[in-house]
mmCIF file of C-alpha atoms in Angstrom:
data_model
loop_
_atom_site.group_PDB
_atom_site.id
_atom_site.type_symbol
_atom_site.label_atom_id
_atom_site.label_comp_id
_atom_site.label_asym_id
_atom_site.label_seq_id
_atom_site.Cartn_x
_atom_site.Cartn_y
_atom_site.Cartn_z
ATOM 1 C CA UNK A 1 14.266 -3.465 -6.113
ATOM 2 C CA UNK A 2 12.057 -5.695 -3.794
ATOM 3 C CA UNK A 3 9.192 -7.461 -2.604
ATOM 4 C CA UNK A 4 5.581 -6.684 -1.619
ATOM 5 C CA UNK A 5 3.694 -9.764 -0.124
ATOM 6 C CA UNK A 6 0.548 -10.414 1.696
ATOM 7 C CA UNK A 7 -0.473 -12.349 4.970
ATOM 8 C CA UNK A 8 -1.085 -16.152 4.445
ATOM 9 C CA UNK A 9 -4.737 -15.924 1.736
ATOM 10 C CA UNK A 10 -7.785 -16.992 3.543
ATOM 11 C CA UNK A 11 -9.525 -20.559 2.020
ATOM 12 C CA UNK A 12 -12.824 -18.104 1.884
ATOM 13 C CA UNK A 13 -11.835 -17.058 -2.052
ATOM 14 C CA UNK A 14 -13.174 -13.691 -1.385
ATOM 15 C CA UNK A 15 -13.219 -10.962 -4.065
ATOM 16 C CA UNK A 16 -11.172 -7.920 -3.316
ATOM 17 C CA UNK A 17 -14.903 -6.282 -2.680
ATOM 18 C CA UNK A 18 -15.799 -8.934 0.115
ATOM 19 C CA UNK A 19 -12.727 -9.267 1.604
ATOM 20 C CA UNK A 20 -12.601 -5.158 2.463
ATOM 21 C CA UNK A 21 -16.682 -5.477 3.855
ATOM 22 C CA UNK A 22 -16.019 -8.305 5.691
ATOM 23 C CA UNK A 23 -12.148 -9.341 6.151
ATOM 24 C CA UNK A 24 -10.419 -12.318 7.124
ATOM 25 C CA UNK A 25 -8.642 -11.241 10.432
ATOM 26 C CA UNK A 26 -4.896 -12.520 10.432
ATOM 27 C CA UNK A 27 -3.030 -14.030 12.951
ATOM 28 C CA UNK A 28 -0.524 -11.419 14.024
ATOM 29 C CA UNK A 29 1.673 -13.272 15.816
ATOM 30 C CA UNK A 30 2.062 -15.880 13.000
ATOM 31 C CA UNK A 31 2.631 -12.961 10.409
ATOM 32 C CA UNK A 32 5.408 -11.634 12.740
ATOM 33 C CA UNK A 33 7.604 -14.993 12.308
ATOM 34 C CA UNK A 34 6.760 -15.084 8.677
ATOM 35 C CA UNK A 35 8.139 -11.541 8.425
ATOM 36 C CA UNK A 36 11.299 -13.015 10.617
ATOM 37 C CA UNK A 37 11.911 -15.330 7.480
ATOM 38 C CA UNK A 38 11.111 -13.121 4.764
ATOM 39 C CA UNK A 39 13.560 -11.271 6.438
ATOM 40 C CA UNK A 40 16.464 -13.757 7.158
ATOM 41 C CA UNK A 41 15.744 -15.544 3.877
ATOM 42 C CA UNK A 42 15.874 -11.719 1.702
ATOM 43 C CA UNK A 43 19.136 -10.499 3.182
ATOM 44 C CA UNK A 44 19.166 -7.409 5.121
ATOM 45 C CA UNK A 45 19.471 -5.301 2.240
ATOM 46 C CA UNK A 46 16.669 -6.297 -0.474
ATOM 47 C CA UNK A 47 13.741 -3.838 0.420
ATOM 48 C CA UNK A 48 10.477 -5.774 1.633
ATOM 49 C CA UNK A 49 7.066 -4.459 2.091
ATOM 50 C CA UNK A 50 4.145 -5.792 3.409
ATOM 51 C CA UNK A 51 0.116 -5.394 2.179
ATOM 52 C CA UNK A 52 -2.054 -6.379 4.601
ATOM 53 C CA UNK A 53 -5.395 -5.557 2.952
ATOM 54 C CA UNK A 54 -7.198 -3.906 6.507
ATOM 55 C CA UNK A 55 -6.529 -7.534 7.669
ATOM 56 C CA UNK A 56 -5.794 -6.717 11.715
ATOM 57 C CA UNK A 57 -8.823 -7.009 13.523
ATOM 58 C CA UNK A 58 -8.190 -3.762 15.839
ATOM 59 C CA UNK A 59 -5.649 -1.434 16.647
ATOM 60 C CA UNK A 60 -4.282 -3.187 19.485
ATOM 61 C CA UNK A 61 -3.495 -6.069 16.683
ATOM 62 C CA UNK A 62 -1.965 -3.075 14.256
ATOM 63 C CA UNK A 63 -0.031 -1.772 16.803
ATOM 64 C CA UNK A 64 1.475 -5.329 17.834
ATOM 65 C CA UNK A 65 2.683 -6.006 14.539
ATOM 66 C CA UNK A 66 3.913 -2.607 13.337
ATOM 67 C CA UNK A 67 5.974 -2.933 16.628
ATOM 68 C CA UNK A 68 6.756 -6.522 15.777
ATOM 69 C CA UNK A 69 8.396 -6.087 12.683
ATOM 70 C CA UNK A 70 10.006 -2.351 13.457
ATOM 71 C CA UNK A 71 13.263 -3.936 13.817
ATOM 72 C CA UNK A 72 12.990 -6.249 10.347
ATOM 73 C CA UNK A 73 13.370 -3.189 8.328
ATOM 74 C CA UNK A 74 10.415 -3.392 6.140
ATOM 75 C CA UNK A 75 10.275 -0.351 3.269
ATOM 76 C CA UNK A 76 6.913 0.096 4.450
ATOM 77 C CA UNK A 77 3.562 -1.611 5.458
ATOM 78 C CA UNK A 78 0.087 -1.242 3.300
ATOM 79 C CA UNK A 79 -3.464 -0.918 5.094
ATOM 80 C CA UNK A 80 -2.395 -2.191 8.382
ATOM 81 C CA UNK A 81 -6.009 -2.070 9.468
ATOM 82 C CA UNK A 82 -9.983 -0.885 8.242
ATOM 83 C CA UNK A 83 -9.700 1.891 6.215
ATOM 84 C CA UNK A 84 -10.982 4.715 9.512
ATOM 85 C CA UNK A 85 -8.976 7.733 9.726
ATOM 86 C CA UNK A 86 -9.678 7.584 13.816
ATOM 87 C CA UNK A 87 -7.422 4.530 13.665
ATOM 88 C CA UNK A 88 -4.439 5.896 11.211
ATOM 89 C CA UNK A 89 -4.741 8.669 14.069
ATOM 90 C CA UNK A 90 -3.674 6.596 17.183
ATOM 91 C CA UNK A 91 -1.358 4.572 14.363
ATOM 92 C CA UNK A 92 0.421 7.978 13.768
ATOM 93 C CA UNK A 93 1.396 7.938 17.310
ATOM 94 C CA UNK A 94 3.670 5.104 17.736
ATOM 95 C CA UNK A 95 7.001 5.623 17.743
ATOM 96 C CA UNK A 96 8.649 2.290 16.824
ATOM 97 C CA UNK A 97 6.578 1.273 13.531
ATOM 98 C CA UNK A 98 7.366 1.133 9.867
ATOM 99 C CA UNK A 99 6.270 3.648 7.142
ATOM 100 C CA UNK A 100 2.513 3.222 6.519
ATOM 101 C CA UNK A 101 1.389 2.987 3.182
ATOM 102 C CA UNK A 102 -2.085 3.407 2.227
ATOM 103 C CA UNK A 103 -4.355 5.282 -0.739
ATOM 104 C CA UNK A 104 -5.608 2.687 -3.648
ATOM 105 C CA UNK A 105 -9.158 3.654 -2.810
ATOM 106 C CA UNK A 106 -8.993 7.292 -3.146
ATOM 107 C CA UNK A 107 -10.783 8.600 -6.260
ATOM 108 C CA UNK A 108 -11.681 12.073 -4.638
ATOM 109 C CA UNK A 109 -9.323 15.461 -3.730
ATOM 110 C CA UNK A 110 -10.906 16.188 -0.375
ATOM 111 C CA UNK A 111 -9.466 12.752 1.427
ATOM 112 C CA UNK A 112 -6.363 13.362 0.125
ATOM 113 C CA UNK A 113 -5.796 16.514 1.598
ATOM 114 C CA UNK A 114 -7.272 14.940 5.074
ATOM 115 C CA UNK A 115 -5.063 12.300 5.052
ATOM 116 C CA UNK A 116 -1.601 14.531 3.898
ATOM 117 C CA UNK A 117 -2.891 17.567 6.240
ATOM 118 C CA UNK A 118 -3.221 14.571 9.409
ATOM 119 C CA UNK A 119 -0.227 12.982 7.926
ATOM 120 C CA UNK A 120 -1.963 9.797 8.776
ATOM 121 C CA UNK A 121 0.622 7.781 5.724
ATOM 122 C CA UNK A 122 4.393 8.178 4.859
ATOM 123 C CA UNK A 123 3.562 7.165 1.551
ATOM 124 C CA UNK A 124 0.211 7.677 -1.368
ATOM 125 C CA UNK A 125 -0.024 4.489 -3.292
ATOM 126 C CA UNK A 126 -2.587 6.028 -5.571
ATOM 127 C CA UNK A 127 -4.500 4.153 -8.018
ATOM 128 C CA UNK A 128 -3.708 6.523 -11.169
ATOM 129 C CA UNK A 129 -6.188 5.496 -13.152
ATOM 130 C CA UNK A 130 -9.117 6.642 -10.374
ATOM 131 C CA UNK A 131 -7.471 10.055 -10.796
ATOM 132 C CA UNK A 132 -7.596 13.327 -13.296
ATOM 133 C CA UNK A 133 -4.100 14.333 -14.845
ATOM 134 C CA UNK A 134 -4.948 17.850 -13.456
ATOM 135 C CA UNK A 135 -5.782 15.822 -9.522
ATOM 136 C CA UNK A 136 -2.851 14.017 -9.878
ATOM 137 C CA UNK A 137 -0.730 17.165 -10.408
ATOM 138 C CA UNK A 138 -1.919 18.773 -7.377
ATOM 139 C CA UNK A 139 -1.355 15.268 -5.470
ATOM 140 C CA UNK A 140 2.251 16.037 -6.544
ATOM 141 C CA UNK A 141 2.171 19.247 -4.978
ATOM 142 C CA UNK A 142 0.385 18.193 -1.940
ATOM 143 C CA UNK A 143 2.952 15.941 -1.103
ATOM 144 C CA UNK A 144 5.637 17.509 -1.376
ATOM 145 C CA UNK A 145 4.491 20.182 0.640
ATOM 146 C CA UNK A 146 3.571 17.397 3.693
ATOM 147 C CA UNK A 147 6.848 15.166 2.620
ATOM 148 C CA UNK A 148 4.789 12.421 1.645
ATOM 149 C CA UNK A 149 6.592 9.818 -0.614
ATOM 150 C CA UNK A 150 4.434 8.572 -3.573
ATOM 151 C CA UNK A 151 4.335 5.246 -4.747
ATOM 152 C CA UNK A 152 1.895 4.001 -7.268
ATOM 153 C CA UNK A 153 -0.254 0.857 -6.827
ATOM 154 C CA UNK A 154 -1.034 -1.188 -9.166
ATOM 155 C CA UNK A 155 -3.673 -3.490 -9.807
ATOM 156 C CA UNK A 156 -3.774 -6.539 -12.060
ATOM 157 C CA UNK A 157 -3.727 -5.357 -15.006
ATOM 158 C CA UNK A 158 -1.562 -3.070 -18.180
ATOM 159 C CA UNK A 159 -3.811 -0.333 -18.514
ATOM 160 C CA UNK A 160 -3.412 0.651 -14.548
ATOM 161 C CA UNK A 161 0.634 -0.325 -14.632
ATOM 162 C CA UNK A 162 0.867 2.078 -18.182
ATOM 163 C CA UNK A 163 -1.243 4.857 -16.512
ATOM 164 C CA UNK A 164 1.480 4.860 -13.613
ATOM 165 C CA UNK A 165 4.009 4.871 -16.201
ATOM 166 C CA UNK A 166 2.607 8.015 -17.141
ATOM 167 C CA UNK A 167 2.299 9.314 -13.460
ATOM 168 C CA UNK A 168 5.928 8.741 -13.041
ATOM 169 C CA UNK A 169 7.203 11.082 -15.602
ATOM 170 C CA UNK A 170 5.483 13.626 -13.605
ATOM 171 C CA UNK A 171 7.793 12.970 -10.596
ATOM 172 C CA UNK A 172 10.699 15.001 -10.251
ATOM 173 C CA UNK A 173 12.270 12.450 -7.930
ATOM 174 C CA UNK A 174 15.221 10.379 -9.539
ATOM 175 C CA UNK A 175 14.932 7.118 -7.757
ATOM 176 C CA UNK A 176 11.455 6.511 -8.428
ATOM 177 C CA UNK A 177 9.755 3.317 -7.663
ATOM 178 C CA UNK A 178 6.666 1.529 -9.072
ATOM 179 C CA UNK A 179 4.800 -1.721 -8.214
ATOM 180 C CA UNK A 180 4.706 -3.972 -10.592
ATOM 181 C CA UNK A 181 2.526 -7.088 -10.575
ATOM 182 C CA UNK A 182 3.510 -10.805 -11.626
ATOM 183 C CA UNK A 183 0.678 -12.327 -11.593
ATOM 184 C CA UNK A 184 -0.493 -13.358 -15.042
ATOM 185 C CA UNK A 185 -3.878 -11.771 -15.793
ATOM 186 C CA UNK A 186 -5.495 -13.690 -19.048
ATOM 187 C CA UNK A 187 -6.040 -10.445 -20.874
ATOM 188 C CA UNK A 188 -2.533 -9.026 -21.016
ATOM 189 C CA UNK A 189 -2.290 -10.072 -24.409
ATOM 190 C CA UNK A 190 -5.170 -7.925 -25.578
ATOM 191 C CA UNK A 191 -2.895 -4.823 -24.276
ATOM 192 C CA UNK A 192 0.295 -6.058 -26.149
ATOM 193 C CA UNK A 193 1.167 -3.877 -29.850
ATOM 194 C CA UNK A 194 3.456 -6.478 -32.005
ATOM 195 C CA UNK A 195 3.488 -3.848 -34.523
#
């Protein structure tokens, strides 16, 4: 269906911990012409999205790049910037951005129904495996209510990509979509029935 991808990965070999406390800023500019390629290199019609882990410095970056790429046609953008809901505030204003994408880290009702009450995202990419089945039924109905699309994310490993298999039978939607991630993690194979 497509392709999520992040900004160029810092030399620092932070952990996914260290990089949210302390983040290596991106060059937005320099993203921008990446984005240009992706772009001209996928074809106008294979969906691309872009994660960029909180990675703009400020909202004067976020705002230059969600402008920047408004014309490439991403599918949506991830986390342009810390996660502050002051910021996804004055990102909710402009007018010529893609979808925003945001919601991994929620493990707790009450920001959810901030963030869908603000509309502060277009789409919940909720880490299902944070979640209660009964939560995750009333994200459902949260969403729909606000219009909110719902993606799951998925981290590196089966037991969070089987747990969203699960969540999707719970949408009613028929073109459903899922990330799905292809990096090898070393204990797949513990997750595997050859029975």
């Amino acid at each position: 269906k497509g392709w999520k991808f992040r900004p160029p990965s810092p030399r620092s070999f932070k952990n996914h911990n260290q990089r949210l406390k302390s983040p290596d800023f991106i060059d937005v500019k320099k993203l921008i012409k990446i984005c240009e390629l992706m772009r001209i290199n996928a074809g106008k019609d294979f969906d691309l999205m872009l994660d960029v882990g909180c990675r703009c410095k400020n909202f004067k970056d976020a705002k230059y790049l969600l402008e920047g790429i408004y014309d490439l046609n991403f599918s949506f953008i991830e986390e342009p910037v810390k996660r502050n809901f002051q910021i996804y505030k004055r990102i909710k204003k402009i007018k010529n951005k893609p979808k925003i994408a945001f919601g991994e880290h929620f493990s707790s009702l009450k920001d959810i129904n901030y963030v869908f009450s603000k509309k502060l995202l277009d789409i919940f990419q909720p880490d299902t495996n944070l979640l209660l089945q009964q939560e995750l039924k009333t994200i459902l109905k949260k969403a729909s209510k606000y219009d909110i699309e719902i993606i799951p994310h998925n981290w590196f490993n089966l037991v969070n990509f089987q747990s969203n298999l699960s969540f999707l039978n719970l949408l009613k939607k028929k073109n459903k979509l899922i990330e799905f991630n292809i990096l090898k993690n070393p204990y797949n194979h513990l997750f595997i029935n050859n029975a």
